[in-house]
Coordinates of N, CA, C and O in Angstrom, one line a residue:
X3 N 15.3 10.4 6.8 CA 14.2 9.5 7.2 C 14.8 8.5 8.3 O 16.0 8.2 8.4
X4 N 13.9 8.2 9.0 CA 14.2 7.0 10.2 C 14.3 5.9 10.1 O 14.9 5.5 9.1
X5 N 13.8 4.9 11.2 CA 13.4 3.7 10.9 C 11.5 4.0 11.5 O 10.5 3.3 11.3
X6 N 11.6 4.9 12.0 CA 9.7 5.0 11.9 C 9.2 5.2 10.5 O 8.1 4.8 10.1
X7 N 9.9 5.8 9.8 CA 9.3 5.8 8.7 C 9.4 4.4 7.4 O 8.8 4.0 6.5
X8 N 10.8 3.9 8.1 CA 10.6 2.6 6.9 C 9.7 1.8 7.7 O 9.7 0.7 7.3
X9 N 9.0 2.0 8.6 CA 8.2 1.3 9.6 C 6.3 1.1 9.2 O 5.4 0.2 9.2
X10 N 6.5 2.7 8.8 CA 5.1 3.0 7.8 C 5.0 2.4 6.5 O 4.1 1.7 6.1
X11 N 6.6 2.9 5.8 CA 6.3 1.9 4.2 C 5.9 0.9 4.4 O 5.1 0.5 3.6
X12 N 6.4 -0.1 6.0 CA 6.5 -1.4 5.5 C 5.1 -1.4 5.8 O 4.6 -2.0 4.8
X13 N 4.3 -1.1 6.6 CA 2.9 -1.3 6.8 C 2.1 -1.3 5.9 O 1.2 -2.1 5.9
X14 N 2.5 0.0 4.5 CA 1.2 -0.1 3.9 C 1.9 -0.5 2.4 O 1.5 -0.1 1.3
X15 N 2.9 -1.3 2.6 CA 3.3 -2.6 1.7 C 2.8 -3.6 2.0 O 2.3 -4.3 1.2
X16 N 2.7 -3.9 3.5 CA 1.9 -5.4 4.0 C 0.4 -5.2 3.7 O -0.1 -6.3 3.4
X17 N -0.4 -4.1 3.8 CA -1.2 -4.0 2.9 C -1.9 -3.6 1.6 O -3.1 -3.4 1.3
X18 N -0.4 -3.6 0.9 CA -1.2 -3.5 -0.4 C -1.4 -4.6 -1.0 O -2.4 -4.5 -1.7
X19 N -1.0 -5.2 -1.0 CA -0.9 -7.0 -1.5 C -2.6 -7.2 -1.1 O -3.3 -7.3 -2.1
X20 N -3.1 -7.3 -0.2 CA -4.2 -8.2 0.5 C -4.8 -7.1 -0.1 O -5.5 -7.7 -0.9
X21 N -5.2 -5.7 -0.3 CA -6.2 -4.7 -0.6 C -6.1 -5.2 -2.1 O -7.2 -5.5 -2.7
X22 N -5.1 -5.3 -2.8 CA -5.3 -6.0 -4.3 C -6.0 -7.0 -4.8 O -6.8 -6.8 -5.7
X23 N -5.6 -8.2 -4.2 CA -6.3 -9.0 -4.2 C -7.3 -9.3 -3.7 O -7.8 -10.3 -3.9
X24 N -7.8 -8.3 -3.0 CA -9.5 -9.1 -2.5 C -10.5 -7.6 -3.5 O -11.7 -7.5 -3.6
X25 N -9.6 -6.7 -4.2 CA -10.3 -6.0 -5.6 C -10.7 -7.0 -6.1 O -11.9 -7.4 -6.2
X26 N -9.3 -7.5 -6.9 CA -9.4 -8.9 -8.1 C -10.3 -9.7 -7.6 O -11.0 -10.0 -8.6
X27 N -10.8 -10.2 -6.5 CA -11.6 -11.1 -5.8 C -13.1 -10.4 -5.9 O -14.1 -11.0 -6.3
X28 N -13.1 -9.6 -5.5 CA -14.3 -8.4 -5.3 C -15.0 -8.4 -7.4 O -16.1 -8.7 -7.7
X29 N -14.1 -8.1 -8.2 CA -14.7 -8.0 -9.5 C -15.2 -9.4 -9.7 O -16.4 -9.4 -10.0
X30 N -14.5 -10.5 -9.6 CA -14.6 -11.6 -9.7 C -16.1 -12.1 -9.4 O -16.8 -12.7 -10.3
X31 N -16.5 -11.7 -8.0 CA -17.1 -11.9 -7.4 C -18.8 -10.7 -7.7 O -19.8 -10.4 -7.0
X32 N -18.3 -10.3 -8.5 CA -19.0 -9.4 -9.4 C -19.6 -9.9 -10.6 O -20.8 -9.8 -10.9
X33 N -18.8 -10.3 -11.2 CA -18.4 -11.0 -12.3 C -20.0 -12.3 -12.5 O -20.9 -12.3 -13.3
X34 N -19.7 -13.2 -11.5 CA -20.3 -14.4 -10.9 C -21.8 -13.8 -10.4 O -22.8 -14.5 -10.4
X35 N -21.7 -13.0 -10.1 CA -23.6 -12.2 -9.3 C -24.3 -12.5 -10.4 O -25.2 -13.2 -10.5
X36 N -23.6 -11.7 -11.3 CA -24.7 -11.3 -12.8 C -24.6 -12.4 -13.9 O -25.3 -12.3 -14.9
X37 N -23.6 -13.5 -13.7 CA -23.7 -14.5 -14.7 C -24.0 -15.9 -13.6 O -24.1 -16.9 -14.4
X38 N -24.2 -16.3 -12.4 CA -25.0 -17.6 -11.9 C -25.5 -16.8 -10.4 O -25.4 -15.6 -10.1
X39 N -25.9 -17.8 -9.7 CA -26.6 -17.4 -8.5 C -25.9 -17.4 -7.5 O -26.6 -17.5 -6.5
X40 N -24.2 -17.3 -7.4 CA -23.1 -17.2 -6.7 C -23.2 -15.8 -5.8 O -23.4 -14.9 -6.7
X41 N -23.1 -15.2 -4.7 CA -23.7 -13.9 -4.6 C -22.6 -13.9 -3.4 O -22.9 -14.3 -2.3
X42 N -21.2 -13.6 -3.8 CA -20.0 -13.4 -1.9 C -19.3 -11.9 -2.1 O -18.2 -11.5 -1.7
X43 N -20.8 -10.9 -3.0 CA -20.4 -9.4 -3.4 C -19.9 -9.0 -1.9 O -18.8 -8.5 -1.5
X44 N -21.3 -9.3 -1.0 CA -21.7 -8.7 0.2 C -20.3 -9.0 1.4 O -19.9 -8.3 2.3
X45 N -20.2 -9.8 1.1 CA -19.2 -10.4 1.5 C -17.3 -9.8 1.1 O -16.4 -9.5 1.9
X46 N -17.3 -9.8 -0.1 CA -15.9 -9.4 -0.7 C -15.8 -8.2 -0.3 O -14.8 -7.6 -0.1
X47 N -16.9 -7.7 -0.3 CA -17.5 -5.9 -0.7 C -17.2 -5.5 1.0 O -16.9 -4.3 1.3
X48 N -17.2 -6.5 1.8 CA -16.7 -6.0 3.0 C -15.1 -6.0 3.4 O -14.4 -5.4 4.2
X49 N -15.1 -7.0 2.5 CA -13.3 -7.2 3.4 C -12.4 -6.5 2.0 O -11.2 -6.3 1.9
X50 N -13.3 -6.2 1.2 CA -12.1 -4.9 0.3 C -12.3 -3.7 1.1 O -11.4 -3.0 1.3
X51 N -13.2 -3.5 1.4 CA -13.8 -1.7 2.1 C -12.7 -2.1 3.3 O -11.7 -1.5 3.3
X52 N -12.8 -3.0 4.3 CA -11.8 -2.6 5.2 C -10.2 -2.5 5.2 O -9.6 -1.9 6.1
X53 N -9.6 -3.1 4.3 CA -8.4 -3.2 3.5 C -8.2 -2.3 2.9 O -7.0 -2.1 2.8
X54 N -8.9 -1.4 2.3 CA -8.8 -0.1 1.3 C -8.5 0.9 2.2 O -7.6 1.6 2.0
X55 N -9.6 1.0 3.9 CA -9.8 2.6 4.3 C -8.5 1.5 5.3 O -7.8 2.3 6.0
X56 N -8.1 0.4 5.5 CA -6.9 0.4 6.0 C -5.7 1.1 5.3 O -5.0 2.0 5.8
X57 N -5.6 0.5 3.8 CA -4.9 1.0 3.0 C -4.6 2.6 2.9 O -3.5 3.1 2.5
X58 N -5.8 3.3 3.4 CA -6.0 4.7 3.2 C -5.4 5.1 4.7 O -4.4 5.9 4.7
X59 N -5.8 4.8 5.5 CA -4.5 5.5 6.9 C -3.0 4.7 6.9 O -2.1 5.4 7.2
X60 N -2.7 3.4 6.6 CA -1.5 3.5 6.4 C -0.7 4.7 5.1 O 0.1 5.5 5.5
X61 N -1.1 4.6 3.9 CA -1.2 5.7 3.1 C -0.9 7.3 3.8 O 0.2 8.0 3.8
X62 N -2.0 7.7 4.3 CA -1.4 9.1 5.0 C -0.5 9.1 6.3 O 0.1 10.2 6.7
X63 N -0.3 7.8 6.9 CA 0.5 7.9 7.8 C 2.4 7.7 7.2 O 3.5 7.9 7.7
X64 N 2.0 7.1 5.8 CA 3.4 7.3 5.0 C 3.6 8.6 4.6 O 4.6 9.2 4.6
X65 N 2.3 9.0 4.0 CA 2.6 10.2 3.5 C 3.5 11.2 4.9 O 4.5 11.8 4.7
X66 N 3.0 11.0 5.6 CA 3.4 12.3 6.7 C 4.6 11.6 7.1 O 5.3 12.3 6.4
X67 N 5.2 11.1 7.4 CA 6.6 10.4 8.0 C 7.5 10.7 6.6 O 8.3 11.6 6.6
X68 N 7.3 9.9 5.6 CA 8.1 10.3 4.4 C 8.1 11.3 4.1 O 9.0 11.7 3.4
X69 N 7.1 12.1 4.3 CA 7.5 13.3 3.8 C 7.4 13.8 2.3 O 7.7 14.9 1.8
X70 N 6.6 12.2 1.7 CA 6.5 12.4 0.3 C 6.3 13.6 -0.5 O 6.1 14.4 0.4
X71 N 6.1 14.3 -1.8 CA 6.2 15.0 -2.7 C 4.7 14.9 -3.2 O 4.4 13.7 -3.2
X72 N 3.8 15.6 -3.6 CA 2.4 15.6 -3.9 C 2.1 14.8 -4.9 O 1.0 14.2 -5.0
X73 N 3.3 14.5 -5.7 CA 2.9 13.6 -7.4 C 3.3 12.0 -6.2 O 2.4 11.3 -5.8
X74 N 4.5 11.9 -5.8 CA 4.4 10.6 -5.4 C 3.2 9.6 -4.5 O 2.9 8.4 -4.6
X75 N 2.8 10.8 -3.4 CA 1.8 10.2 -2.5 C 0.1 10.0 -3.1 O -0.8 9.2 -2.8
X76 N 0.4 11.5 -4.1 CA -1.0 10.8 -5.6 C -0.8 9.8 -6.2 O -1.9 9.2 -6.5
X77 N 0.4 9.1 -6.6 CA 0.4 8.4 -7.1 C 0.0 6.7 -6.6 O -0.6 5.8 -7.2
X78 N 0.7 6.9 -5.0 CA 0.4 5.6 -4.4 C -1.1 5.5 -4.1 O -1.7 4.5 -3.9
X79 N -1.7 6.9 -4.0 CA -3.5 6.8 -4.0 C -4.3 6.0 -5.3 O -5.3 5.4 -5.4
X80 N -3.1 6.6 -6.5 CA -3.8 6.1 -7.7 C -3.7 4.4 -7.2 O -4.7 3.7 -6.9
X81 N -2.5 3.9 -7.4 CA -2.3 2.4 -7.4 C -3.0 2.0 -6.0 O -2.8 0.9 -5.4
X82 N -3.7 3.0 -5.6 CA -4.9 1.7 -4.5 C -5.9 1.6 -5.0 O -6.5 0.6 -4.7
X83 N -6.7 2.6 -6.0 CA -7.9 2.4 -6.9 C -7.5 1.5 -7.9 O -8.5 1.0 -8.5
X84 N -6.7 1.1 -8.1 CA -6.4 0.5 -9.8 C -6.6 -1.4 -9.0 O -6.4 -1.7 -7.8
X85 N -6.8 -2.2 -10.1 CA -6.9 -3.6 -9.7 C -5.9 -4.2 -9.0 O -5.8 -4.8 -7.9
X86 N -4.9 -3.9 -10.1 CA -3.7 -4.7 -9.6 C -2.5 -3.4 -9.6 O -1.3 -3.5 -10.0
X87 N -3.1 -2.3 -9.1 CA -2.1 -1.2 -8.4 C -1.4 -1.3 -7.1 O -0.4 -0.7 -6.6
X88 N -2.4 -2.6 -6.3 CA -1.4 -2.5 -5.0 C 0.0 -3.5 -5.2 O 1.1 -3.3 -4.7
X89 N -0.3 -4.5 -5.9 CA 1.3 -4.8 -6.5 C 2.3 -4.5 -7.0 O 3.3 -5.1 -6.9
X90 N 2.2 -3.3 -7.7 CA 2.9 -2.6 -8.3 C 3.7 -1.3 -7.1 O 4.8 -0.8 -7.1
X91 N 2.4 -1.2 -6.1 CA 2.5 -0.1 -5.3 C 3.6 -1.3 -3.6 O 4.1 -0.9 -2.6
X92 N 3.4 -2.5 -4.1 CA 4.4 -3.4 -3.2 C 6.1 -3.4 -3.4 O 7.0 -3.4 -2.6
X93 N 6.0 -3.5 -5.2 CA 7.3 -3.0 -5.6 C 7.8 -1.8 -5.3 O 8.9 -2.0 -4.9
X94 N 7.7 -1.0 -5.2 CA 7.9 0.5 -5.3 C 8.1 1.1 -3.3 O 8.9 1.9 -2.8
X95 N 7.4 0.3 -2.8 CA 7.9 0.8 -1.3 C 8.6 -0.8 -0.9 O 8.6 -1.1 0.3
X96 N 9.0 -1.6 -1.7 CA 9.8 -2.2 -0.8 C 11.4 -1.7 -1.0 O 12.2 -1.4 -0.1
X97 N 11.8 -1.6 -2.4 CA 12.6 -0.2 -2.5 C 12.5 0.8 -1.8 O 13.1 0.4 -0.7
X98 N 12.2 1.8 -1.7 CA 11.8 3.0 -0.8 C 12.1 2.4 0.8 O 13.1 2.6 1.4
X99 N 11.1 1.6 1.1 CA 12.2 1.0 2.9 C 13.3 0.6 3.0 O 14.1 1.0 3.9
X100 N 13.9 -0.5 1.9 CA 15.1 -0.7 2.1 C 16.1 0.5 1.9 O 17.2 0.3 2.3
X101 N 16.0 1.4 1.4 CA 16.7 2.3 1.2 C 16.9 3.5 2.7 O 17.8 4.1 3.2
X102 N 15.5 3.4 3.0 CA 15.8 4.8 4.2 C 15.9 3.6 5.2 O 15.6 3.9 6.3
X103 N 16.2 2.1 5.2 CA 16.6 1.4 6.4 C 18.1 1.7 5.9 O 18.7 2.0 7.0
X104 N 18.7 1.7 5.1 CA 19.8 2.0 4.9 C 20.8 2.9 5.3 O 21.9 2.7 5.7
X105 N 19.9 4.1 4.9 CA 20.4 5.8 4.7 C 20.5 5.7 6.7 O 21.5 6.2 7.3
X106 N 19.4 5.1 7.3 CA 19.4 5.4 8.6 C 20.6 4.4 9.6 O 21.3 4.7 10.6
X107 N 20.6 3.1 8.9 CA 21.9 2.5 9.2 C 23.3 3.2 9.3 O 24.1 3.2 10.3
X108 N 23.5 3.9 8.1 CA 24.6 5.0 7.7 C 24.4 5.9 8.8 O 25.3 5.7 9.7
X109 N 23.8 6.8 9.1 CA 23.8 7.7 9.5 C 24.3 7.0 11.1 O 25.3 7.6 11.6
X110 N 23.5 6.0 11.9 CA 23.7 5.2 12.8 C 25.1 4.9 13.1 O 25.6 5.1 14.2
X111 N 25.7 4.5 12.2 CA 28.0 4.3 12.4 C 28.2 5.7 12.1 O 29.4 6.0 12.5
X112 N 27.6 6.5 11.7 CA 28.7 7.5 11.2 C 29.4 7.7 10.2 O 30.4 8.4 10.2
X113 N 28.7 6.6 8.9 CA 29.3 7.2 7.4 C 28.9 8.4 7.3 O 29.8 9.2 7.4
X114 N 27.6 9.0 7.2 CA 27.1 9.8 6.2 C 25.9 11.0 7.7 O 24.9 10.7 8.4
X115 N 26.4 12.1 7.5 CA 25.9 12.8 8.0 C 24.5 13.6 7.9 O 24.1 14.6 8.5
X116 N 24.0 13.0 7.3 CA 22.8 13.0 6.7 C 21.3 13.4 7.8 O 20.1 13.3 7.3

């Protein structure tokens, strides 16, 4: 792997955080329609939809650079449906970039032939 590709993790790390929380925001605000006259669905309902199908091309544009494995790149699909999966899905590629920023460092001096 490169640094184009720790370049993708890092993208759709920077948005899974914001696609999570405006879910949590989004239920919330669900929550509030049907119990007072609070109504920011139309509203949340917008700025989750564009954070998600953002979520969803940084997503295949990791998939295709990393190179991921069918269960892993399902999996980061799963933790963008789930509430609080893009946090979890924050942990997991910030590991994953620091590592192929690494492996590509190495390879860069000439440890590791890789």
């Amino acid at each position: 792997m490169d640094l184009k590709t720790a370049t993708a993790l890092r993208r759709l790390r920077l948005v899974s955080g914001p696609e999570a929380i405006s879910f949590l925001l989004l239920l919330v605000c669900s929550v509030l329609k049907r119990t007072t006259d609070f109504n920011a669905v139309p509203v949340m309902g917008a700025v989750h939809g564009f954070l998600f199908v953002l979520y969803l091309l940084f997503w295949a544009d990791a998939w295709n650079r990393a190179k991921w494995p069918l269960k892993t790149a399902a999996l980061y699909f799963v933790l963008s449906v789930l509430p609080t999966g893009g946090f979890f899905a924050d942990r997991r590629l910030k590991r994953e970039a620091e590592s192929v920023v690494i492996a590509s460092r190495a390879r860069q001096e000439g440890i590791v032939n890789a």
